[in-house]
Amino acid sequence: MWDREVDVLVVGTGAAGMTAAIAAADRGAEVLIVESTAKWGGTTALSGGGLWMPTHPAMGGTDSVDKALTYMAAAIGDAGPASSPERRRAFVETVPEVYTFLEKLGVRWAVAKEYPDYYPDRPGGMTGRGIEAEPFDTRRLGDWFATFRGRDSIPAPLKTDDVWLLSRAWSTPGGFLRGARFVFRTIWGLVSGKRLFGIGGALTANLMSILLKQGVEVLLNTPLTDLVRDAGGAVTGAVVGGGTRIRARRGVILGGGGFAQNAEWRKEHHGVSGYSSAAEGDLGDPIRIARDAGAQVALMDDAWWGASVPLGDGHHQFVLSERSMPYSIVVDQAGDRFTNESASYIDFGHALLARDAIPAWLILDTRHRRRYLFNAFLQGTKKLRAAGIVRSAATIEELAGVLDMDPGRLRATVDRFNGFARGGVDEDFGRGRTVYDNYYGDPGVKPNPNLGTIEKGPFTAVQLVPGDLGTKGGLLTDEAGRVLDGSGAVIPGLYAAGNTSASVMGRTYPGPGSTIAPAVVFGYLAGRDAAP
């Protein structure tokens, strides 16, 4: 009946899957990981690599479980069973254990000391809960580097704190200094014979390095095609690849991502076909297979939203600091502002969808173009202009014309905003009010680092669509990562974590790394529970 047997079968090689495998293997379990694509690392390898880890040990006792839970309650609210009090507490209370566990196995953590929670003015909000892995020498991966998905991202020792300062490398001394430090770090890596990767590449490379030391087998191009259940409904194994039947004596852990690249599901659940930055294998098959086996799903109508620039080739560049920096505004097709441009990316994405602003337009004064990094422009703008994604004009009225807007209406929007910029207070949407807004601002611009007048041409408009970093909806799990059926009962032998599961963060994004942190934490909990 079975082609092979293992203790634990793990599906997916992102942060959730690899952490689950590490945790199970550490307890002596025989573990096998299967990955549906030809590359390992999942969407995590393409990400910023941050983890929002309240109460992590490097905070030195400045945080507490109660404080973190108070903040989560204020930031998330009531989001249903996926973000139950039990799951929130399990997440927060396990953070120090996971931090120390991975550190002992070789992960070198760095703290994003200046990165605030996304709602820092709410009860329990603070700065310093975000962490990341230090840049990793990928030469240590040996032959596995050839199939590393992180190679599709930024092949450099980039860190989270680099991002916010590099965006203003030409406009502030702090930005210039950080740029110099980043260049020095890159050169040092090359001179020392290392091949350093940062952000999401660093985290996933670290995890794969641990798995290799543990001797865990990883099979690429081996998708999950079915789950096998016994007469009582317990999951006893799975069918993978071309029909290989694998018995999992202790459990199957699903960490194969969400459904961000499944256009049919995106239309069904989100109303858009999707403009995602997730990996191409993010098709939702593990969710579908488990749902067909009786699993309950939740939050399927939501995603880790943000704004993206369509690059015209099926790819999309996620937009973060660019819309928050001064000398810029975002308007809908009518020429009206509709939200705080400096809000967290998920709130901004929700605002795009609520307004049906597809596309919206990010309008830039020439000072924005000269002073701040715009990631979508790093490869030049020729193709973007040819596709109509980037458009320019000498005056606001002329820009309105090329955008098919009423010139008077756009002019009125800009004039109103300019008044706010001069006074330092955005009376419509509160842009620049919180320390999170200011994080992606320019401290040299007064009186508000996020507000700058739109008055010096030529002016540039950049098309924005509701992009995402992955989907939020998936299998409903309990505080141990065990998958629940339609009645809320545990399906024995089946676990899920990461974007395969419905997020403990509900419909929002409490802080930097709120996607990857629960993937790692609940992956760890699932691995531990499956291999007690």
CSV table of C-alpha atoms in Angstrom, one decimal, residues 97-372:
chain,number,residue,atom,x,y,z
A,97,GLU,CA,11.4,29.5,22.8
A,98,VAL,CA,11.6,29.6,19.0
A,99,TYR,CA,14.1,32.5,19.0
A,100,THR,CA,16.4,30.6,21.3
A,101,PHE,CA,15.9,27.2,19.6
A,102,LEU,CA,16.9,28.5,16.2
A,103,GLU,CA,19.7,30.6,17.6
A,104,LYS,CA,21.3,27.5,19.2
A,105,LEU,CA,21.1,25.7,15.9
A,106,GLY,CA,23.1,28.5,14.2
A,107,VAL,CA,20.7,31.4,13.2
A,108,ARG,CA,22.3,34.7,14.1
A,109,TRP,CA,19.5,37.2,14.8
A,110,ALA,CA,19.5,40.9,14.3
A,111,VAL,CA,17.0,43.4,15.8
A,112,ALA,CA,15.4,46.1,13.6
A,113,LYS,CA,15.7,48.5,16.6
A,114,GLU,CA,14.1,51.5,14.8
A,115,TYR,CA,11.2,49.7,13.1
A,116,PRO,CA,7.9,50.4,15.0
A,117,ASP,CA,4.7,48.4,15.2
A,118,TYR,CA,2.3,49.5,12.5
A,119,TYR,CA,-0.1,51.0,15.0
A,120,PRO,CA,2.3,52.4,17.5
A,121,ASP,CA,-0.3,54.7,19.1
A,122,ARG,CA,-2.6,51.9,20.1
A,123,PRO,CA,-2.4,50.3,23.6
A,124,GLY,CA,0.7,48.1,23.9
A,125,GLY,CA,2.3,49.4,20.7
A,126,MET,CA,6.1,49.9,20.7
A,127,THR,CA,9.3,49.8,18.6
A,128,GLY,CA,11.8,46.9,18.4
A,129,ARG,CA,9.7,43.8,18.1
A,130,GLY,CA,11.0,43.1,14.6
A,131,ILE,CA,14.0,40.7,14.0
A,132,GLU,CA,15.7,39.2,11.0
A,133,ALA,CA,18.5,36.8,10.2
A,134,GLU,CA,22.0,38.3,9.8
A,135,PRO,CA,23.3,38.0,6.2
A,136,PHE,CA,24.2,34.4,5.4
A,137,ASP,CA,27.1,33.0,3.4
A,138,THR,CA,25.3,30.9,0.8
A,139,ARG,CA,28.4,29.1,-0.1
A,140,ARG,CA,27.6,26.9,2.9
A,141,LEU,CA,24.7,25.5,1.0
A,142,GLY,CA,26.9,23.7,-1.5
A,143,ASP,CA,25.0,22.2,-4.5
A,144,TRP,CA,21.7,23.3,-3.0
A,145,PHE,CA,22.5,26.9,-3.9
A,146,ALA,CA,21.7,26.1,-7.6
A,147,THR,CA,18.0,25.6,-6.7
A,148,PHE,CA,17.7,28.4,-4.1
A,149,ARG,CA,14.7,30.6,-4.8
A,150,GLY,CA,16.5,33.5,-3.1
A,151,ARG,CA,18.6,33.9,-6.2
A,152,ASP,CA,15.5,35.4,-7.8
A,153,SER,CA,15.5,38.2,-5.2
A,154,ILE,CA,18.3,40.6,-4.1
A,155,PRO,CA,21.7,38.7,-4.1
A,156,ALA,CA,23.3,41.0,-1.6
A,157,PRO,CA,23.6,41.3,2.2
A,158,LEU,CA,20.6,43.7,2.6
A,159,LYS,CA,19.1,44.2,6.0
A,160,THR,CA,15.7,45.6,7.1
A,161,ASP,CA,17.2,48.7,8.6
A,162,ASP,CA,19.0,49.3,5.3
A,163,VAL,CA,15.8,49.6,3.4
A,164,TRP,CA,14.3,52.6,5.1
A,165,LEU,CA,17.6,54.5,5.1
A,166,LEU,CA,18.7,53.6,1.6
A,167,SER,CA,15.5,55.0,0.2
A,168,ARG,CA,16.8,58.4,1.1
A,169,ALA,CA,20.5,57.8,0.5
A,170,TRP,CA,20.7,61.0,-1.6
A,171,SER,CA,18.7,63.3,0.7
A,172,THR,CA,19.9,62.7,4.3
A,173,PRO,CA,23.2,62.1,6.0
A,174,GLY,CA,21.8,59.0,7.8
A,175,GLY,CA,20.7,57.6,4.4
A,176,PHE,CA,24.1,58.3,2.8
A,177,LEU,CA,25.9,56.7,5.8
A,178,ARG,CA,23.7,53.6,5.6
A,179,GLY,CA,24.3,53.4,1.9
A,180,ALA,CA,28.1,53.5,2.5
A,181,ARG,CA,27.8,50.8,5.2
A,182,PHE,CA,25.8,48.6,2.8
A,183,VAL,CA,28.3,49.0,0.0
A,184,PHE,CA,31.2,48.2,2.5
A,185,ARG,CA,29.3,45.2,3.8
A,186,THR,CA,28.8,43.9,0.2
A,187,ILE,CA,32.5,44.5,-0.8
A,188,TRP,CA,33.7,42.9,2.4
A,189,GLY,CA,31.7,39.8,1.6
A,190,LEU,CA,33.2,39.6,-1.8
A,191,VAL,CA,36.7,40.2,-0.7
A,192,SER,CA,36.4,37.6,2.0
A,193,GLY,CA,35.2,35.0,-0.4
A,194,LYS,CA,31.7,34.9,0.9
A,195,ARG,CA,28.4,34.9,-1.1
A,196,LEU,CA,26.2,36.9,1.3
A,197,PHE,CA,22.5,37.0,1.1
A,198,GLY,CA,20.3,39.1,3.3
A,199,ILE,CA,16.5,39.6,4.1
A,200,GLY,CA,14.4,36.6,3.1
A,201,GLY,CA,17.3,34.8,1.5
A,202,ALA,CA,19.2,34.9,4.7
A,203,LEU,CA,16.4,33.4,6.7
A,204,THR,CA,15.6,30.6,4.3
A,205,ALA,CA,19.3,29.8,3.7
A,206,ASN,CA,19.8,29.5,7.4
A,207,LEU,CA,16.9,27.1,7.7
A,208,MET,CA,18.1,25.0,4.8
A,209,SER,CA,21.6,24.9,6.3
A,210,ILE,CA,20.2,23.5,9.6
A,211,LEU,CA,18.1,20.9,7.7
A,212,LEU,CA,21.2,19.7,5.8
A,213,LYS,CA,23.1,19.3,9.1
A,214,GLN,CA,20.2,17.3,10.4
A,215,GLY,CA,20.2,15.1,7.4
A,216,VAL,CA,16.6,15.9,6.4
A,217,GLU,CA,15.7,14.8,2.9
A,218,VAL,CA,14.2,17.4,0.6
A,219,LEU,CA,12.5,16.4,-2.7
A,220,LEU,CA,11.9,19.2,-5.3
A,221,ASN,CA,9.4,18.9,-8.1
A,222,THR,CA,7.2,16.8,-5.9
A,223,PRO,CA,3.8,18.3,-5.3
A,224,LEU,CA,1.2,17.1,-2.9
A,225,THR,CA,-1.6,15.5,-4.8
A,226,ASP,CA,-3.8,13.9,-2.1
A,227,LEU,CA,-4.1,13.0,1.5
A,228,VAL,CA,-4.7,9.5,2.8
A,229,ARG,CA,-7.1,9.0,5.7
A,230,ASP,CA,-8.0,5.9,7.7
A,231,ALA,CA,-11.5,4.7,8.5
A,232,GLY,CA,-11.7,7.1,11.5
A,233,GLY,CA,-10.8,10.1,9.4
A,234,ALA,CA,-7.2,10.5,10.7
A,235,VAL,CA,-4.6,11.5,8.1
A,236,THR,CA,-2.1,8.7,7.8
A,237,GLY,CA,-0.1,9.8,4.8
A,238,ALA,CA,-0.2,11.5,1.4
A,239,VAL,CA,0.2,11.0,-2.3
A,240,VAL,CA,2.9,13.1,-3.9
A,241,GLY,CA,4.6,13.6,-7.2
A,242,GLY,CA,3.5,11.0,-9.8
A,243,GLY,CA,1.6,8.9,-7.4
A,244,THR,CA,4.1,8.0,-4.7
A,245,ARG,CA,2.2,7.0,-1.5
A,246,ILE,CA,4.0,8.0,1.7
A,247,ARG,CA,3.0,6.9,5.1
A,248,ALA,CA,3.5,9.5,7.8
A,249,ARG,CA,3.5,7.7,11.1
A,250,ARG,CA,3.2,10.9,13.2
A,251,GLY,CA,1.7,13.4,10.9
A,252,VAL,CA,1.5,15.5,7.7
A,253,ILE,CA,2.4,19.2,8.1
A,254,LEU,CA,1.2,21.5,5.3
A,255,GLY,CA,3.4,24.6,4.8
A,256,GLY,CA,3.0,24.9,1.0
A,257,GLY,CA,1.9,28.6,0.9
A,258,GLY,CA,-1.4,30.2,0.0
A,259,PHE,CA,-3.1,30.8,-3.4
A,260,ALA,CA,-1.7,34.1,-4.5
A,261,GLN,CA,-0.9,32.9,-8.0
A,262,ASN,CA,-4.2,31.1,-8.5
A,263,ALA,CA,-6.1,33.6,-10.7
A,264,GLU,CA,-9.4,31.7,-10.5
A,265,TRP,CA,-9.4,31.6,-6.8
A,266,ARG,CA,-8.3,35.2,-6.6
A,267,LYS,CA,-11.3,36.3,-8.7
A,268,GLU,CA,-13.6,34.1,-6.6
A,269,HIS,CA,-12.4,35.2,-3.2
A,270,HIS,CA,-10.9,38.7,-3.8
A,271,GLY,CA,-12.6,40.0,-6.9
A,272,VAL,CA,-9.2,40.6,-8.6
A,273,SER,CA,-7.1,38.2,-10.6
A,274,GLY,CA,-4.1,39.1,-8.4
A,275,TYR,CA,-0.9,41.3,-8.7
A,276,SER,CA,1.2,39.2,-6.3
A,277,SER,CA,4.8,39.2,-5.3
A,278,ALA,CA,4.5,35.6,-4.1
A,279,ALA,CA,6.3,32.6,-5.6
A,280,GLU,CA,4.8,31.1,-8.8
A,281,GLY,CA,4.0,27.8,-7.0
A,282,ASP,CA,1.6,29.6,-4.6
A,283,LEU,CA,-1.5,28.0,-6.2
A,284,GLY,CA,-3.4,26.8,-3.2
A,285,ASP,CA,-3.2,23.0,-3.8
A,286,PRO,CA,-2.6,22.0,-0.2
A,287,ILE,CA,-5.5,24.2,0.9
A,288,ARG,CA,-7.8,22.6,-1.7
A,289,ILE,CA,-6.7,19.0,-0.9
A,290,ALA,CA,-7.2,19.5,2.8
A,291,ARG,CA,-10.5,21.2,2.4
A,292,ASP,CA,-11.7,18.3,0.2
A,293,ALA,CA,-10.7,16.0,3.1
A,294,GLY,CA,-13.0,17.9,5.5
A,295,ALA,CA,-10.8,20.7,6.7
A,296,GLN,CA,-12.4,24.1,7.6
A,297,VAL,CA,-11.1,27.3,6.0
A,298,ALA,CA,-11.2,30.9,7.1
A,299,LEU,CA,-10.2,34.4,6.0
A,300,MET,CA,-10.2,33.3,2.3
A,301,ASP,CA,-11.4,36.8,1.3
A,302,ASP,CA,-8.2,38.5,2.5
A,303,ALA,CA,-4.5,38.8,1.7
A,304,TRP,CA,-1.3,40.5,2.8
A,305,TRP,CA,-2.3,43.5,0.7
A,306,GLY,CA,-0.2,46.4,-0.4
A,307,ALA,CA,0.4,48.5,-3.5
A,308,SER,CA,2.4,47.3,-6.4
A,309,VAL,CA,3.6,48.7,-9.7
A,310,PRO,CA,2.8,46.4,-12.6
A,311,LEU,CA,6.1,45.9,-14.5
A,312,GLY,CA,4.4,44.8,-17.8
A,313,ASP,CA,5.8,41.3,-17.9
A,314,GLY,CA,3.5,39.5,-15.4
A,315,HIS,CA,5.7,40.7,-12.5
A,316,HIS,CA,4.9,43.4,-9.9
A,317,GLN,CA,7.1,45.6,-7.8
A,318,PHE,CA,5.8,46.0,-4.2
A,319,VAL,CA,5.7,49.7,-3.2
A,320,LEU,CA,6.6,50.7,0.4
A,321,SER,CA,8.6,53.8,1.1
A,322,GLU,CA,7.9,55.4,-2.3
A,323,ARG,CA,4.3,56.3,-1.5
A,324,SER,CA,5.2,57.5,2.0
A,325,MET,CA,8.0,59.9,1.2
A,326,PRO,CA,7.1,63.6,0.9
A,327,TYR,CA,6.4,65.4,-2.4
A,328,SER,CA,4.0,62.7,-3.4
A,329,ILE,CA,0.2,61.9,-3.3
A,330,VAL,CA,-2.0,59.0,-4.4
A,331,VAL,CA,-5.2,59.7,-6.2
A,332,ASP,CA,-7.9,57.6,-7.8
A,333,GLN,CA,-9.0,57.8,-11.4
A,334,ALA,CA,-11.1,60.8,-10.6
A,335,GLY,CA,-8.1,62.7,-9.3
A,336,ASP,CA,-9.1,62.5,-5.6
A,337,ARG,CA,-7.1,61.4,-2.6
A,338,PHE,CA,-8.8,58.6,-0.6
A,339,THR,CA,-6.4,57.4,2.1
A,340,ASN,CA,-3.3,58.0,4.1
A,341,GLU,CA,-0.5,57.3,1.7
A,342,SER,CA,1.9,56.5,4.6
A,343,ALA,CA,-0.4,53.9,6.2
A,344,SER,CA,0.8,50.3,6.6
A,345,TYR,CA,0.8,48.4,3.3
A,346,ILE,CA,-2.2,46.2,4.2
A,347,ASP,CA,-4.3,49.2,5.2
A,348,PHE,CA,-3.3,50.9,2.0
A,349,GLY,CA,-4.2,47.8,0.0
A,350,HIS,CA,-7.6,47.5,1.7
A,351,ALA,CA,-8.2,51.2,0.8
A,352,LEU,CA,-7.4,50.6,-2.8
A,353,LEU,CA,-9.9,47.8,-2.9
A,354,ALA,CA,-12.6,49.6,-1.0
A,355,ARG,CA,-12.3,52.6,-3.3
A,356,ASP,CA,-12.1,50.3,-6.4
A,357,ALA,CA,-9.1,52.4,-7.3
A,358,ILE,CA,-7.6,50.0,-9.9
A,359,PRO,CA,-5.4,51.5,-10.9
A,360,ALA,CA,-4.6,54.4,-8.6
A,361,TRP,CA,-1.9,56.9,-9.4
A,362,LEU,CA,1.1,57.9,-7.3
A,363,ILE,CA,2.0,61.4,-8.4
A,364,LEU,CA,5.5,62.6,-7.8
A,365,ASP,CA,7.0,66.1,-7.7
A,366,THR,CA,10.4,66.3,-9.3
A,367,ARG,CA,12.0,66.5,-5.9
A,368,HIS,CA,10.8,63.0,-5.1
A,369,ARG,CA,12.3,61.7,-8.2
A,370,ARG,CA,15.7,63.3,-7.5
A,371,ARG,CA,15.9,62.5,-3.8
A,372,TYR,CA,14.4,59.1,-3.1
